[in-house]
Amino acid sequence: MRSKTNFESFVYPKVLTQTTMCLCGFHAFFNMKCTLRSLIESDTKIKAFNHLKLNLKSEFWKDYDRTRHFIFNNCKRILDQDKVSLMKLGPLEKYMLKFLSYNDPEYLS
């Protein structure tokens, strides 16, 4: 029997399918938060819940709304056209992802 390499034994978690092209940044941020929480959590029940959240549409949309409001209320660099775009399920721009990764209290907790 051949032994598996690290690459072959790595497991990718199943995540929600992106429904529109405009949601890639939100999916990336949500997946990152759930995965990191699952990896660092010591309580196995909370670890499992964070892993399962990756497949719960309701949790994604809750996080989407919370993230969008957080950006609107806290990101000083947001442009008017970005606000319009975000209100229409627009993309989460790179600078917004960078802002969120340094400032989102839900991500940092």
PDB file of C-alpha atoms in Angstrom:
ATOM      1  CA  MET A   1       0.000   0.000   0.000  1.00  0.00           C
ATOM      2  CA  ARG A   2       1.385   3.361  -1.048  1.00  0.00           C
ATOM      3  CA  SER A   3       1.620   6.020   1.673  1.00  0.00           C
ATOM      4  CA  LYS A   4      -0.113   9.334   1.095  1.00  0.00           C
ATOM      5  CA  THR A   5       1.845  12.541   0.762  1.00  0.00           C
ATOM      6  CA  ASN A   6       0.812  15.650   2.681  1.00  0.00           C
ATOM      7  CA  PHE A   7      -0.794  16.998  -0.476  1.00  0.00           C
ATOM      8  CA  GLU A   8      -2.896  13.890  -1.053  1.00  0.00           C
ATOM      9  CA  SER A   9      -4.096  13.717   2.537  1.00  0.00           C
ATOM     10  CA  PHE A  10      -5.167  17.365   2.724  1.00  0.00           C
ATOM     11  CA  VAL A  11      -8.952  17.678   2.929  1.00  0.00           C
ATOM     12  CA  TYR A  12     -10.773  20.634   1.440  1.00  0.00           C
ATOM     13  CA  PRO A  13     -13.986  21.476   3.312  1.00  0.00           C
ATOM     14  CA  LYS A  14     -17.183  21.620   1.306  1.00  0.00           C
ATOM     15  CA  VAL A  15     -18.509  25.180   1.063  1.00  0.00           C
ATOM     16  CA  LEU A  16     -21.586  26.905  -0.319  1.00  0.00           C
ATOM     17  CA  THR A  17     -21.770  27.360  -4.067  1.00  0.00           C
ATOM     18  CA  GLN A  18     -21.476  30.961  -5.157  1.00  0.00           C
ATOM     19  CA  THR A  19     -24.797  32.021  -6.694  1.00  0.00           C
ATOM     20  CA  THR A  20     -23.618  35.143  -8.530  1.00  0.00           C
ATOM     21  CA  MET A  21     -20.250  36.427  -9.703  1.00  0.00           C
ATOM     22  CA  CYS A  22     -20.621  39.439  -7.404  1.00  0.00           C
ATOM     23  CA  LEU A  23     -20.388  37.468  -4.162  1.00  0.00           C
ATOM     24  CA  CYS A  24     -16.850  36.041  -4.436  1.00  0.00           C
ATOM     25  CA  GLY A  25     -15.339  38.361  -1.812  1.00  0.00           C
ATOM     26  CA  PHE A  26     -18.168  37.736   0.629  1.00  0.00           C
ATOM     27  CA  HIS A  27     -17.842  33.972   0.149  1.00  0.00           C
ATOM     28  CA  ALA A  28     -14.070  34.158   0.598  1.00  0.00           C
ATOM     29  CA  PHE A  29     -14.383  36.196   3.810  1.00  0.00           C
ATOM     30  CA  PHE A  30     -17.145  33.968   5.225  1.00  0.00           C
ATOM     31  CA  ASN A  31     -15.261  30.772   4.365  1.00  0.00           C
ATOM     32  CA  MET A  32     -12.063  32.135   5.899  1.00  0.00           C
ATOM     33  CA  LYS A  33     -13.787  33.096   9.160  1.00  0.00           C
ATOM     34  CA  CYS A  34     -15.587  29.755   9.529  1.00  0.00           C
ATOM     35  CA  THR A  35     -12.487  27.734   8.680  1.00  0.00           C
ATOM     36  CA  LEU A  36     -10.193  29.677  11.008  1.00  0.00           C
ATOM     37  CA  ARG A  37     -12.673  29.473  13.870  1.00  0.00           C
ATOM     38  CA  SER A  38     -13.052  25.752  13.324  1.00  0.00           C
ATOM     39  CA  LEU A  39      -9.274  25.263  13.342  1.00  0.00           C
ATOM     40  CA  ILE A  40      -8.485  27.306  16.459  1.00  0.00           C
ATOM     41  CA  GLU A  41     -11.499  26.369  18.599  1.00  0.00           C
ATOM     42  CA  SER A  42     -10.773  23.845  21.363  1.00  0.00           C
ATOM     43  CA  ASP A  43     -14.404  22.934  22.157  1.00  0.00           C
ATOM     44  CA  THR A  44     -15.365  20.176  19.709  1.00  0.00           C
ATOM     45  CA  LYS A  45     -19.047  21.181  19.532  1.00  0.00           C
ATOM     46  CA  ILE A  46     -18.236  24.785  18.641  1.00  0.00           C
ATOM     47  CA  LYS A  47     -15.528  23.544  16.248  1.00  0.00           C
ATOM     48  CA  ALA A  48     -18.105  21.340  14.481  1.00  0.00           C
ATOM     49  CA  PHE A  49     -20.669  24.157  14.338  1.00  0.00           C
ATOM     50  CA  ASN A  50     -18.145  26.537  12.754  1.00  0.00           C
ATOM     51  CA  HIS A  51     -17.305  23.867  10.201  1.00  0.00           C
ATOM     52  CA  LEU A  52     -20.995  23.210   9.464  1.00  0.00           C
ATOM     53  CA  LYS A  53     -21.664  26.937   9.020  1.00  0.00           C
ATOM     54  CA  LEU A  54     -19.727  26.694   5.742  1.00  0.00           C
ATOM     55  CA  ASN A  55     -22.800  24.974   4.254  1.00  0.00           C
ATOM     56  CA  LEU A  56     -25.613  26.971   5.851  1.00  0.00           C
ATOM     57  CA  LYS A  57     -27.100  29.546   3.487  1.00  0.00           C
ATOM     58  CA  SER A  58     -28.849  31.314   6.370  1.00  0.00           C
ATOM     59  CA  GLU A  59     -25.509  31.818   8.146  1.00  0.00           C
ATOM     60  CA  PHE A  60     -23.895  33.112   4.950  1.00  0.00           C
ATOM     61  CA  TRP A  61     -26.666  35.687   4.355  1.00  0.00           C
ATOM     62  CA  LYS A  62     -26.607  36.745   8.016  1.00  0.00           C
ATOM     63  CA  ASP A  63     -22.867  37.276   7.726  1.00  0.00           C
ATOM     64  CA  TYR A  64     -23.293  39.037   4.371  1.00  0.00           C
ATOM     65  CA  ASP A  65     -25.703  41.586   5.894  1.00  0.00           C
ATOM     66  CA  ARG A  66     -23.550  42.054   8.994  1.00  0.00           C
ATOM     67  CA  THR A  67     -20.396  42.503   6.886  1.00  0.00           C
ATOM     68  CA  ARG A  68     -22.049  44.982   4.536  1.00  0.00           C
ATOM     69  CA  HIS A  69     -23.390  47.074   7.430  1.00  0.00           C
ATOM     70  CA  PHE A  70     -20.012  46.937   9.158  1.00  0.00           C
ATOM     71  CA  ILE A  71     -18.348  48.294   6.006  1.00  0.00           C
ATOM     72  CA  PHE A  72     -20.940  51.059   5.578  1.00  0.00           C
ATOM     73  CA  ASN A  73     -20.619  52.168   9.193  1.00  0.00           C
ATOM     74  CA  ASN A  74     -16.852  51.883   9.646  1.00  0.00           C
ATOM     75  CA  CYS A  75     -14.904  51.975   6.397  1.00  0.00           C
ATOM     76  CA  LYS A  76     -13.968  55.614   5.809  1.00  0.00           C
ATOM     77  CA  ARG A  77     -12.599  54.935   2.312  1.00  0.00           C
ATOM     78  CA  ILE A  78     -15.833  53.522   0.864  1.00  0.00           C
ATOM     79  CA  LEU A  79     -16.886  55.340  -2.292  1.00  0.00           C
ATOM     80  CA  ASP A  80     -20.455  56.174  -3.244  1.00  0.00           C
ATOM     81  CA  GLN A  81     -20.331  53.861  -6.271  1.00  0.00           C
ATOM     82  CA  ASP A  82     -19.117  51.051  -3.981  1.00  0.00           C
ATOM     83  CA  LYS A  83     -22.090  51.623  -1.675  1.00  0.00           C
ATOM     84  CA  VAL A  84     -24.452  51.351  -4.648  1.00  0.00           C
ATOM     85  CA  SER A  85     -22.640  48.234  -5.853  1.00  0.00           C
ATOM     86  CA  LEU A  86     -22.725  46.596  -2.407  1.00  0.00           C
ATOM     87  CA  MET A  87     -26.447  47.308  -2.049  1.00  0.00           C
ATOM     88  CA  LYS A  88     -27.008  45.383  -5.298  1.00  0.00           C
ATOM     89  CA  LEU A  89     -25.055  42.286  -4.150  1.00  0.00           C
ATOM     90  CA  GLY A  90     -21.951  43.929  -5.516  1.00  0.00           C
ATOM     91  CA  PRO A  91     -18.398  42.698  -5.131  1.00  0.00           C
ATOM     92  CA  LEU A  92     -16.394  42.994  -1.969  1.00  0.00           C
ATOM     93  CA  GLU A  93     -13.349  44.904  -3.166  1.00  0.00           C
ATOM     94  CA  LYS A  94      -9.782  44.060  -2.116  1.00  0.00           C
ATOM     95  CA  TYR A  95      -9.433  47.146   0.064  1.00  0.00           C
ATOM     96  CA  MET A  96     -12.655  46.223   1.871  1.00  0.00           C
ATOM     97  CA  LEU A  97     -11.360  42.690   2.492  1.00  0.00           C
ATOM     98  CA  LYS A  98      -8.123  44.152   3.857  1.00  0.00           C
ATOM     99  CA  PHE A  99     -10.108  46.532   6.085  1.00  0.00           C
ATOM    100  CA  LEU A 100     -12.293  43.672   7.342  1.00  0.00           C
ATOM    101  CA  SER A 101      -9.339  41.407   8.037  1.00  0.00           C
ATOM    102  CA  TYR A 102      -7.825  44.046  10.341  1.00  0.00           C
ATOM    103  CA  ASN A 103     -10.967  45.505  11.916  1.00  0.00           C
ATOM    104  CA  ASP A 104     -13.928  43.111  11.962  1.00  0.00           C
ATOM    105  CA  PRO A 105     -14.574  42.290  15.653  1.00  0.00           C
ATOM    106  CA  GLU A 106     -16.381  39.083  14.700  1.00  0.00           C
ATOM    107  CA  TYR A 107     -13.349  37.893  12.769  1.00  0.00           C
ATOM    108  CA  LEU A 108     -10.924  38.973  15.493  1.00  0.00           C
ATOM    109  CA  SER A 109     -12.842  37.318  18.329  1.00  0.00           C
TER     110      SER A 109
END
